[in-house]
XYZ file of C-alpha atoms in Angstrom:
588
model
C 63.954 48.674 -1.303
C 60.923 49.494 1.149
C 57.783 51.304 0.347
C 58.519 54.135 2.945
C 61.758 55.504 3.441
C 60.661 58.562 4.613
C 63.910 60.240 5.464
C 65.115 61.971 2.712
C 68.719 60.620 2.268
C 69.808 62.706 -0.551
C 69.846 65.808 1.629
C 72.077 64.227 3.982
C 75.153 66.245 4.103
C 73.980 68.499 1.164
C 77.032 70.085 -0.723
C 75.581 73.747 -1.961
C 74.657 72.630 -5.435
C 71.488 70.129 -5.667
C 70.273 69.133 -9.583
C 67.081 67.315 -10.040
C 67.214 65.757 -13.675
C 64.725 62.812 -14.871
C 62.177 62.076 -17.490
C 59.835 64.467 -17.888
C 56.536 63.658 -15.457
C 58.567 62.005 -13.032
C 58.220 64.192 -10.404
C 61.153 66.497 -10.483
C 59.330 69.667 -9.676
C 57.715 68.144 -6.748
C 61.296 67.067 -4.897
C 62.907 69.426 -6.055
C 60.679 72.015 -4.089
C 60.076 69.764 -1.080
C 63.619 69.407 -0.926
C 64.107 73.433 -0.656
C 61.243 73.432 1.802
C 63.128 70.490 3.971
C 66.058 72.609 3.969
C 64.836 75.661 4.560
C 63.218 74.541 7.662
C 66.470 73.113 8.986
C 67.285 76.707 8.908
C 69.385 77.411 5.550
C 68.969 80.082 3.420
C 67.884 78.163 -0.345
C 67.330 79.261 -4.023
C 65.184 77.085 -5.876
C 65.482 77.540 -9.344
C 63.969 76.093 -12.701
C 66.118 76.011 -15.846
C 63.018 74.529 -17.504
C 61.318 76.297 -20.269
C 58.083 74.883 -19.239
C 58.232 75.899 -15.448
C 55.600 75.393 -13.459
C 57.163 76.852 -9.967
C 54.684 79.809 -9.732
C 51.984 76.893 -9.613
C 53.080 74.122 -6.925
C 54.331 76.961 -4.995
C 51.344 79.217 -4.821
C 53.899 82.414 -5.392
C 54.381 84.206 -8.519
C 57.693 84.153 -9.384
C 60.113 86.061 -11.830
C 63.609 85.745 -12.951
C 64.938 87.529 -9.953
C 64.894 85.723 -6.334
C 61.201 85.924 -4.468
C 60.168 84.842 -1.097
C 57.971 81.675 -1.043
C 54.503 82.556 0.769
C 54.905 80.080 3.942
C 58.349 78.870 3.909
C 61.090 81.237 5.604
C 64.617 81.098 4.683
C 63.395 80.021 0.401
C 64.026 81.992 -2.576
C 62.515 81.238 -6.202
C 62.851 82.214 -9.445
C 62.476 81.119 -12.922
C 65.214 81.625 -15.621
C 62.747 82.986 -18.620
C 64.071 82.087 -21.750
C 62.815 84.745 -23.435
C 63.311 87.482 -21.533
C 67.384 86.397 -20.701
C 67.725 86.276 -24.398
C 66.701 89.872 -24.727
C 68.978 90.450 -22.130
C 71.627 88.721 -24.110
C 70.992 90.287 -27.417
C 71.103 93.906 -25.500
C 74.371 93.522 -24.009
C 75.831 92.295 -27.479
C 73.929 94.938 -29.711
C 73.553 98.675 -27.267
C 76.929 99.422 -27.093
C 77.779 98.536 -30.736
C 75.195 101.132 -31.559
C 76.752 104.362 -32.894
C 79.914 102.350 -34.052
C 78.373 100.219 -36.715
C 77.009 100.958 -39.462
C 72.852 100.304 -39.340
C 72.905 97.506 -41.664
C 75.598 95.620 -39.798
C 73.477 96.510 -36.349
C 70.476 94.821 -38.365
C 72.637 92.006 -39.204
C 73.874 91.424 -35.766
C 70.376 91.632 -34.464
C 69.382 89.380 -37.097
C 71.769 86.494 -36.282
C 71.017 86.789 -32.384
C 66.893 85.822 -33.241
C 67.027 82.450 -33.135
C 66.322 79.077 -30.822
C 70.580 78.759 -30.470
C 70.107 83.085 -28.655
C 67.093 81.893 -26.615
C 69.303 78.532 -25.470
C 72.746 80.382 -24.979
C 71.307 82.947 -22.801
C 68.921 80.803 -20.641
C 72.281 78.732 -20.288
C 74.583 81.854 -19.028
C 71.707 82.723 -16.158
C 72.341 78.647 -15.377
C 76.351 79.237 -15.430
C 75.743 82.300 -13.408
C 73.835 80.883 -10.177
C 76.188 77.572 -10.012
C 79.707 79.547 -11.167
C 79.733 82.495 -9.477
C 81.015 82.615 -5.693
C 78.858 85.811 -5.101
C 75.890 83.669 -5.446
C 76.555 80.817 -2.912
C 77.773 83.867 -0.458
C 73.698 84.728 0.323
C 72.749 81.154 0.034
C 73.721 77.740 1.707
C 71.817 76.000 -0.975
C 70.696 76.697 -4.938
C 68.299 73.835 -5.953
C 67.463 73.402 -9.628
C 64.808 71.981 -10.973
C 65.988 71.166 -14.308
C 63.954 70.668 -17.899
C 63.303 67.219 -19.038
C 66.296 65.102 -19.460
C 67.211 65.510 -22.904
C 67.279 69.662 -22.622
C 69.109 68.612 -19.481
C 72.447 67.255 -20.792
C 72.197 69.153 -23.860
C 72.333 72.628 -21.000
C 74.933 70.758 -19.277
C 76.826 69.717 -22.244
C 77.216 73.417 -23.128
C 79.911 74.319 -21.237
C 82.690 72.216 -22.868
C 81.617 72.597 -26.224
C 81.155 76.747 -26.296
C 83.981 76.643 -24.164
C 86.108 74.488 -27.073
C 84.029 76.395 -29.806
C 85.431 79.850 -28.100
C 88.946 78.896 -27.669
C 89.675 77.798 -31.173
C 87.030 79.985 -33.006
C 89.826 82.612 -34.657
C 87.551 84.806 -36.501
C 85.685 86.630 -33.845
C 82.235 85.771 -35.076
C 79.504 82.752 -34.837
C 76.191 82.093 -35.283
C 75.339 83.885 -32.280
C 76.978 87.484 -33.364
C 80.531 88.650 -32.130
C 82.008 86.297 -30.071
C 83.023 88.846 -27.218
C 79.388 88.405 -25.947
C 80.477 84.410 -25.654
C 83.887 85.394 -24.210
C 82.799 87.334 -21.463
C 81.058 84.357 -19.998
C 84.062 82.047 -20.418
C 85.664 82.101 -17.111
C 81.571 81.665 -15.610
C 81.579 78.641 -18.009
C 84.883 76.617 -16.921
C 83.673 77.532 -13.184
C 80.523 76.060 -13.702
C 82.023 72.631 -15.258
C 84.537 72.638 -12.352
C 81.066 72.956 -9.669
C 79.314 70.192 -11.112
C 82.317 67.579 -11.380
C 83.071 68.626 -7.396
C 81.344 66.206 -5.156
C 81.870 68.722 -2.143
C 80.095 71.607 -4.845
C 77.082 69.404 -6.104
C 75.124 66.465 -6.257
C 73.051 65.211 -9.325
C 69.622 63.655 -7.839
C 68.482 61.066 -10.759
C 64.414 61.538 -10.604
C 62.465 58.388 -11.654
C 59.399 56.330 -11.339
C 59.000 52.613 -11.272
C 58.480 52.267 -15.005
C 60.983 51.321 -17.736
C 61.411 53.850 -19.880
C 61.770 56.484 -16.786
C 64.392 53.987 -15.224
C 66.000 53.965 -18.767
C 66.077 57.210 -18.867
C 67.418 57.836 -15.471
C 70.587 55.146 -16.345
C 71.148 57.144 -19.472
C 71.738 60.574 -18.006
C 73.341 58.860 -15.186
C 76.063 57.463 -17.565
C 76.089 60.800 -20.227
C 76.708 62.717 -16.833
C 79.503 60.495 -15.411
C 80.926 60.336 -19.024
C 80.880 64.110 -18.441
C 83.057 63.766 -15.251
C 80.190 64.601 -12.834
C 79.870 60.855 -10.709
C 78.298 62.676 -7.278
C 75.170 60.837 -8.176
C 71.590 59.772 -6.147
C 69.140 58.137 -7.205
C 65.051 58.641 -5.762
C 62.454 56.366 -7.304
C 58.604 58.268 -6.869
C 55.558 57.069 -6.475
C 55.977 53.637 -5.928
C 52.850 52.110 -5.314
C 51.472 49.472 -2.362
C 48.066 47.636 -2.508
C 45.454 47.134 0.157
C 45.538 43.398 0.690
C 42.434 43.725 2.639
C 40.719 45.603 -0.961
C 40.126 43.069 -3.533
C 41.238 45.379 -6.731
C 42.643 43.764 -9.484
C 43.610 47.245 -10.724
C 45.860 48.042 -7.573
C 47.358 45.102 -7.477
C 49.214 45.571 -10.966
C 49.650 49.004 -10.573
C 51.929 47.601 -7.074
C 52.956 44.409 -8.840
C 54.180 46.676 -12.531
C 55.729 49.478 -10.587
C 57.769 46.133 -8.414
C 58.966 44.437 -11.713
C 59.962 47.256 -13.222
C 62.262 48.005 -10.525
C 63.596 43.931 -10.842
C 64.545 45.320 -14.487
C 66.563 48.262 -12.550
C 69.745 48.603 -15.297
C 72.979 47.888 -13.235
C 74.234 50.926 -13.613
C 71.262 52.650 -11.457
C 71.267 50.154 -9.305
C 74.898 50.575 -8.310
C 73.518 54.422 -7.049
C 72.520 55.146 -3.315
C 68.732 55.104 -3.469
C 65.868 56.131 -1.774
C 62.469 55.667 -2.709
C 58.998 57.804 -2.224
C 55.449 56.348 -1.882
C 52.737 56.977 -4.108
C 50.854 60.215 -4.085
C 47.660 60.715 -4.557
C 46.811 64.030 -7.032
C 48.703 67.363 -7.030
C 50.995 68.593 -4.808
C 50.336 72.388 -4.985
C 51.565 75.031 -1.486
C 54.465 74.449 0.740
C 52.750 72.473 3.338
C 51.534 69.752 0.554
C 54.718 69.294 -0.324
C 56.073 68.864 3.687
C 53.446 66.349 3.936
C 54.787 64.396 0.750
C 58.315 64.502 1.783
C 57.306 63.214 5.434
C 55.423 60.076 3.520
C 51.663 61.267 5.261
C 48.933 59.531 3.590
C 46.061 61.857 2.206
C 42.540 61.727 3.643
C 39.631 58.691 2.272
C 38.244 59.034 -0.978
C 34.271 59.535 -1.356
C 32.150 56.712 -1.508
C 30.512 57.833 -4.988
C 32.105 56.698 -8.347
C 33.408 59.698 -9.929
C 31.525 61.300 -12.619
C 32.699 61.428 -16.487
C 32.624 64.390 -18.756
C 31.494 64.090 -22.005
C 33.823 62.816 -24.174
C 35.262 60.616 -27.089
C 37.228 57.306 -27.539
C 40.514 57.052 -29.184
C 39.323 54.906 -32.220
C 36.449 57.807 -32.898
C 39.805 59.987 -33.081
C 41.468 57.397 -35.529
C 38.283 56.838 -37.904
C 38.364 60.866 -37.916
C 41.983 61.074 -39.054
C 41.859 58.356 -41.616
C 38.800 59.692 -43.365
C 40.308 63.226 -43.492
C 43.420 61.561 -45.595
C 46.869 61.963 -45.569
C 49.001 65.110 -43.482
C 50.515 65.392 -40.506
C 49.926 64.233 -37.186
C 51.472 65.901 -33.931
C 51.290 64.689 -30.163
C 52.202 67.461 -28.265
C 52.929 68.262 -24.529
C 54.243 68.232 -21.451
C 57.401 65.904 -20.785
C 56.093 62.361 -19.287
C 52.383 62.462 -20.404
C 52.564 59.718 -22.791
C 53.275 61.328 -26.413
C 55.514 58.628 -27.640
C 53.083 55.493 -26.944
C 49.857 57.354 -28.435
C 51.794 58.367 -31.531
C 52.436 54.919 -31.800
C 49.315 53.610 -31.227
C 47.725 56.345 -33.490
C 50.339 54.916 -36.474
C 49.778 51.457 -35.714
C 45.737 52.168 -35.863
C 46.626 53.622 -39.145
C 48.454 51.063 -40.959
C 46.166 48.260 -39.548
C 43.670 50.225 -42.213
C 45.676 49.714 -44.994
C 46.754 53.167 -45.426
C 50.538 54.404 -45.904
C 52.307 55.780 -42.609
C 55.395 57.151 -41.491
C 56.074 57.161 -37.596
C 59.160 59.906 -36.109
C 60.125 61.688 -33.176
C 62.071 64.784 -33.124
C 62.105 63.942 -29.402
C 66.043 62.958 -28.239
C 64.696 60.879 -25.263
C 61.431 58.770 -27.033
C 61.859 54.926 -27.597
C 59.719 54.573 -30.801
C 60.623 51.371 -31.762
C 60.066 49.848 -28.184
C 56.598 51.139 -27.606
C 55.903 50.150 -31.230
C 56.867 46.437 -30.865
C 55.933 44.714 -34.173
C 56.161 45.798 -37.842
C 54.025 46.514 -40.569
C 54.520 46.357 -44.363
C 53.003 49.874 -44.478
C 54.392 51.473 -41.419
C 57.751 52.852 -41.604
C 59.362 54.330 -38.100
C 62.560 56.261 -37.520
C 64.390 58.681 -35.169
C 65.452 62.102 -35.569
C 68.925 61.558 -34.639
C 70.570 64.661 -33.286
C 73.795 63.227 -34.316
C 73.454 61.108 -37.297
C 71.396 64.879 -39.438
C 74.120 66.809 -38.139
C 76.739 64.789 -38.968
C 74.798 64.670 -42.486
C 74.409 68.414 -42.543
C 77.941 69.620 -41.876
C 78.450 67.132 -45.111
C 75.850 68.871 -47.476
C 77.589 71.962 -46.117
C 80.934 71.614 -47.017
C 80.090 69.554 -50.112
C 77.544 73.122 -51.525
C 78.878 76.014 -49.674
C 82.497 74.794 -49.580
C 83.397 73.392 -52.903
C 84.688 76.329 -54.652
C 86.110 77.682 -51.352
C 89.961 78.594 -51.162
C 91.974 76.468 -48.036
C 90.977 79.795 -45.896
C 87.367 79.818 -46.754
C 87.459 76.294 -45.554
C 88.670 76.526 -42.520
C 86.575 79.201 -41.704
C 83.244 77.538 -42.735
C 84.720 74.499 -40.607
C 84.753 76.522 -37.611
C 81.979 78.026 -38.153
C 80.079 74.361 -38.419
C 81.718 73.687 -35.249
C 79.167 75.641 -33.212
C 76.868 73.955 -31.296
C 73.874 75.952 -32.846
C 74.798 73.790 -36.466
C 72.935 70.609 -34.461
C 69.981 72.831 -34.502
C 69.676 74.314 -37.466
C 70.352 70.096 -38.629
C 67.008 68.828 -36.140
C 65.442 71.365 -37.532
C 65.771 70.925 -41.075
C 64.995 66.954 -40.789
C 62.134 68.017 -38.849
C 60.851 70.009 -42.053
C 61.737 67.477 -44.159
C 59.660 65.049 -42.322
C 56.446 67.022 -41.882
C 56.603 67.481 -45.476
C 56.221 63.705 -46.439
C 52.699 64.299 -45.512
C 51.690 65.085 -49.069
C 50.828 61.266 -49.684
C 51.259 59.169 -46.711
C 50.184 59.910 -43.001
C 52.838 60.894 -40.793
C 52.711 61.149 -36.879
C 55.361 62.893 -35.200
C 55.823 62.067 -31.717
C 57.426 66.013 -30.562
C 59.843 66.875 -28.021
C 58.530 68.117 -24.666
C 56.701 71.179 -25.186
C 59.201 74.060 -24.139
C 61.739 72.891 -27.048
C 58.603 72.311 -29.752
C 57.808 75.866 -29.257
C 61.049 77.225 -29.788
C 61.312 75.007 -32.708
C 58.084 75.935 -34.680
C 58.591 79.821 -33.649
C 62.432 79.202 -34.705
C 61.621 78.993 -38.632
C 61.995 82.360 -39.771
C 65.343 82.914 -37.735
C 66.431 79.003 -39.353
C 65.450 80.208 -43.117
C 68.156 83.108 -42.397
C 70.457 80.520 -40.847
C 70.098 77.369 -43.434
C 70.851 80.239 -46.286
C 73.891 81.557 -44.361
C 75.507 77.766 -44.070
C 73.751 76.772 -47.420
C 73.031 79.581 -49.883
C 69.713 78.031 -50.922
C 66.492 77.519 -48.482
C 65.577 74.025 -48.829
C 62.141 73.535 -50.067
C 61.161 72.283 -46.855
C 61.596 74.801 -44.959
C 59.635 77.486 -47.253
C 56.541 75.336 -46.829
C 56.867 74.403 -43.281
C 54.723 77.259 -41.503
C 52.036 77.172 -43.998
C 51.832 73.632 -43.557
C 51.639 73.742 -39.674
C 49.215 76.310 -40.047
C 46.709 74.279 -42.521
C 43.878 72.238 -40.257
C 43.476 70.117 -43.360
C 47.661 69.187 -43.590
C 49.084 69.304 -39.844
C 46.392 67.593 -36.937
C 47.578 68.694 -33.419
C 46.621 66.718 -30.872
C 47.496 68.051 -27.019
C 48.110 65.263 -24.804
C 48.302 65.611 -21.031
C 47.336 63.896 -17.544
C 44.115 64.678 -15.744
C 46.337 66.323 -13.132
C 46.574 70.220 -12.608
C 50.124 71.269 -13.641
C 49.452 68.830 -17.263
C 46.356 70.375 -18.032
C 47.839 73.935 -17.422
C 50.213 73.565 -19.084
C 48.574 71.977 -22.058
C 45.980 74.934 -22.033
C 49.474 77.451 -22.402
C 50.432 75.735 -25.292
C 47.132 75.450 -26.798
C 47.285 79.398 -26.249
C 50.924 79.755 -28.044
C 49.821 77.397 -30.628
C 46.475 79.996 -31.282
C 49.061 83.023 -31.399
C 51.000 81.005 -34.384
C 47.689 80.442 -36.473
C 47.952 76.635 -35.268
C 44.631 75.067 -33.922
C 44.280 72.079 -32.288
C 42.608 69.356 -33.198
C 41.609 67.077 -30.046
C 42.935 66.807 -26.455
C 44.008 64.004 -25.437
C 43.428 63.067 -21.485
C 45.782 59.939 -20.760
C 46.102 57.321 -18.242
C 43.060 58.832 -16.478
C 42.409 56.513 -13.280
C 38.931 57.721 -13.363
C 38.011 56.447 -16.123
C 39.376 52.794 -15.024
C 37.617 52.514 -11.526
C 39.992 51.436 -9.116
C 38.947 50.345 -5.874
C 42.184 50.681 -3.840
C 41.143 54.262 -1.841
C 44.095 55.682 -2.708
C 43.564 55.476 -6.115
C 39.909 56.198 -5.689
C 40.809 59.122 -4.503
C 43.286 60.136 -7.272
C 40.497 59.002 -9.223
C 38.088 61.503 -8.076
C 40.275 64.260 -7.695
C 40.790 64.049 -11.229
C 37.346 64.986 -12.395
C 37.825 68.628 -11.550
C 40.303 68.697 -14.516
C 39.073 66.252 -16.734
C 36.109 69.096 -16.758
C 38.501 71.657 -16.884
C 40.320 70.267 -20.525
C 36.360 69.584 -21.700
C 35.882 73.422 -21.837
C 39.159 74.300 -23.098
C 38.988 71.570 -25.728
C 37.158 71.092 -29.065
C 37.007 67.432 -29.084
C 37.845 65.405 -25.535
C 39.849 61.438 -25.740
C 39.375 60.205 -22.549
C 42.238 56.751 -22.321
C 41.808 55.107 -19.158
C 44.700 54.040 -17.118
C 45.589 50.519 -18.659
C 46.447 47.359 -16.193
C 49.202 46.268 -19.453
C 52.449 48.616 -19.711
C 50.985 50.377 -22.976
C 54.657 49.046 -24.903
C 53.956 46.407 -27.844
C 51.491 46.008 -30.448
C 48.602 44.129 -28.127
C 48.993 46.715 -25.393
C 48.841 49.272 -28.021
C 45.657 47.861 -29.555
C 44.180 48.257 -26.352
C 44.147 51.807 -26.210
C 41.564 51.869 -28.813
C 39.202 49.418 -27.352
């Protein structure tokens, strides 16, 4: 593959439908809306769209955007919008609830409403606004093109997932009622859901474009929803490696040249099944691509202007190993990285554990993240360091066997088979993460326990979920697990739970790690420490391009000082932070 192949070959012959999946950080947002841009300019009429909780549209688009279609400022022919969770799940819960009102009885309206106020309502109803732009003819009839800029990859197949099973969970379900309410609010979507299956398996309909970057775990990542979408029936599949990186050989930078020669082997390691894919690949970009003609610029492979001749100048700030000797001397709780898809939670959890257990002291290492590698990053084991995985499929599996072993012993055949249905619903994987999740934050009692979280969209709805869980877990279970009662005061004890925000010294990270820091505030939940990672600036790179990525990253490395009670600063490392040396390095 060459450095710059500028023309952007998954466009070529674009059918309507264009999904950008990928690891989170890869730069999915970025192609996605360079892509509409490109197209629009060719003269189509184009929706971009973001299915991702964490949308960050308004921002690299300079246009503030809603959840109907807007014009973007500077680029005729393109529509936005965002699909708001939130506000599509009071949507959702209106049309079930308002015209039940009157019939009911006010008790049964209560217990309606109560059932439709958790994560599973907030999901379901973000996912019929995604069935509704790709199913629905009426959509495509004022657009040539609907681009979607989808969440990270895990929230990715789980959305596209959803059509087979609530279409399987609605045409079996015989009782007229789920976890969600009355089914007819599920039925009236049904014929929007099988349309939107039949889009995405179409080749002449849509076209997935697999997002990556020349690292392993992205290019993992990228071969695993390649082969969970093809496994799904949808094979119309491109691949688009970013930021690949080229040295200066006239620049004598050690730095550069394994950034270029890291980002090369990686690719070498390609998994077949990626490889196989039609592929183009995008040079490295220096800092944040923000407005429309930023983002024409990046898809037309233009260099950016010379760095400054100065070295850039550091904000006051801590090391990683201050942050460790903090922890350890505080005693045992709860640790939490938290943030934005791609900014390196899963390798500073585990450097954070390993730290931990090198001192002697007890620790437990888990991610309720589907699409972490733990035990890669983590590389050796220690006597005192126990590491696991919240397995979606291996607690639910578990927790529709607790079920039917409590609530269903003393059930008659019907009973049965109607709490067997019932634990057919999707939402039952839920309320299962969620209940491991508890379980695990409340091991913290003796032992230290770092959670490496799921991208920050789905650890939100997660933590805000628990009230609407304690209803569900007692519906399924009769009895609230005492994990579960203690959960939100434990979260919201400094001296128990340590949040630490991790992000990139890059605008959209640190924005986005400043929202959560806010949502966190609103829950009673106050972070401990921000953590600024793989921060060129603090490496001092020669190479211009990366000098200049270097000193464009000041400006928010000074930004996340003032929002931020304690500042890590981890400078970009020349060693792939994966195994217990590279890991040890991170706290030099």
């Amino acid at each position: 593959m060459l450095l710059m192949t500028l023309p952007a070959h998954w466009l070529d012959e674009a059918p309507p439908i264009l999904l950008f999946t990928g690891k989170g950080g890869v730069g999915k947002t970025s192609l996605s809306c360079a892509s509409a841009i490109r197209l629009a300019d060719e003269g189509k009429r184009v929706l971009l769209v973001s299915t991702d909780p964490a949308s960050n549209l308004d921002e690299v688009l300079d246009t503030l955007l809603a959840g109907d279609p807007r014009p973007v400022k500077g680029v005729p022919g393109l529509e936005a919008l965002n699909i708001d969770p939130l506000e599509a799940a009071a949507r959702y819960r209106a049309r079930v609830v308002d015209p039940l009102r009157g019939v009911l009885p006010d008790e049964a309206l209560r217990n309606i409403e109560e059932q439709l106020s958790g994560a599973c309502t907030v999901e379901i109803a973000a996912f019929n606004e995604f069935t509704r732009l790709i199913g629905d003819p009426e959509i495509l009839k004022n657009h040539d093109h609907i681009v979607l800029d989808t969440a990270p990859t895990g929230h990715t197949l789980r959305l596209l997932a959803l059509p087979a099973a609530w279409d399987g969970f609605i045409a079996e379900n015989k009782t007229g009622s789920s976890c969600l309410g009355p089914l007819s609010g599920l039925k009236d979507q049904q014929v929007l859901y099988a349309a939107a299956v039949k889009a995405l398996q179409d080749p002449d309909q849509a076209r997935i474009v697999l997002v990556t970057r020349p690292e392993d775990g992205a290019l993992r990542e990228a071969d695993r929803a390649g082969r969970d979408l093809r496994a799904e029936g949808i094979a119309s599949q491109y691949l688009v490696v970013n930021g690949l990186f080229e040295s200066d050989p006239s620049i004598d930078d050690p730095l550069a040249d394994t950034f270029e020669s890291r980002g090369r082997a990686s690719l070498d390691r390609m998994p077949a099944g990626l490889a196989a894919l039609p592929c183009d690949t995008r040079p490295y970009t220096p800092g944040g691509l923000l407005g429309a003609d930023s983002l024409r610029r990046f898809l037309n492979g233009e260099l950016p202007e010379s760095p400054p001749e100065s070295d850039p100048v550091l904000p006051e700030h801590d090391t990683l190993a201050t942050l460790v000797e903090q922890i350890a001397a505080d005693g045992p709780g709860v640790i939490m990285t938290m943030g934005k898809g791609g900014v390196g939670k899963t390798t500073l959890a585990a450097a954070i554990a390993r730290a931990l257990a090198l001192r002697g002291l007890p620790v437990h290492l888990s991610t309720t993240d589907p699409a972490a590698h733990i035990a890669e990053t983590l590389g050796e084991s220690l006597p005192n360091l126990e590491a696991d995985r919240i397995d979606p499929r291996e607690v639910t599996r578990k927790h529709i066997e607790q079920v039917l072993a409590t609530a269903g012993a003393n059930l008659d055949a019907e009973g049965r088979a109607l709490l067997e249905e019932e634990l057919r619903s999707p939402c039952t994987e839920e309320v299962a993460v969620f209940n491991a999740f508890a379980e695990t934050v409340s091991k913290g009692h003796d032992q230290f326990v770092v959670l490496d979280t799921a991208p920050t969209g789905h650890t939100l709805l997660l933590l805000d979920a628990s009230e609407a869980y304690h209803r569900e877990v007692l519906r399924d279970q009769g009895e609230l697990p005492n994990s579960v009662k203690t959960l939100l005061p434990k979260l919201r004890d400094p001296a128990f739970t340590r949040v630490l925000l991790v992000t990139l010294p890059e605008a959209t990270p640190v924005h986005e790690a400043q929202r959560l820091q806010e949502d966190l505030r609103r829950a009673d939940i106050e972070p401990l420490a921000w953590i600024l990672n793989q921060s060129l600036a603090g490496a001092a790179p020669a190479d211009p391009r990366l000098r200049l990525q270097a000193h464009r990253e000041t400006a928010f490395l000074e930004e996340a000082r003032g929002l931020s009670k304690q500042l890590i600063l981890i400078p970009w490392q020349a060693q792939e932070p994966v195994g217990a040396k590279a890991l040890d390095e991170l706290l030099k």
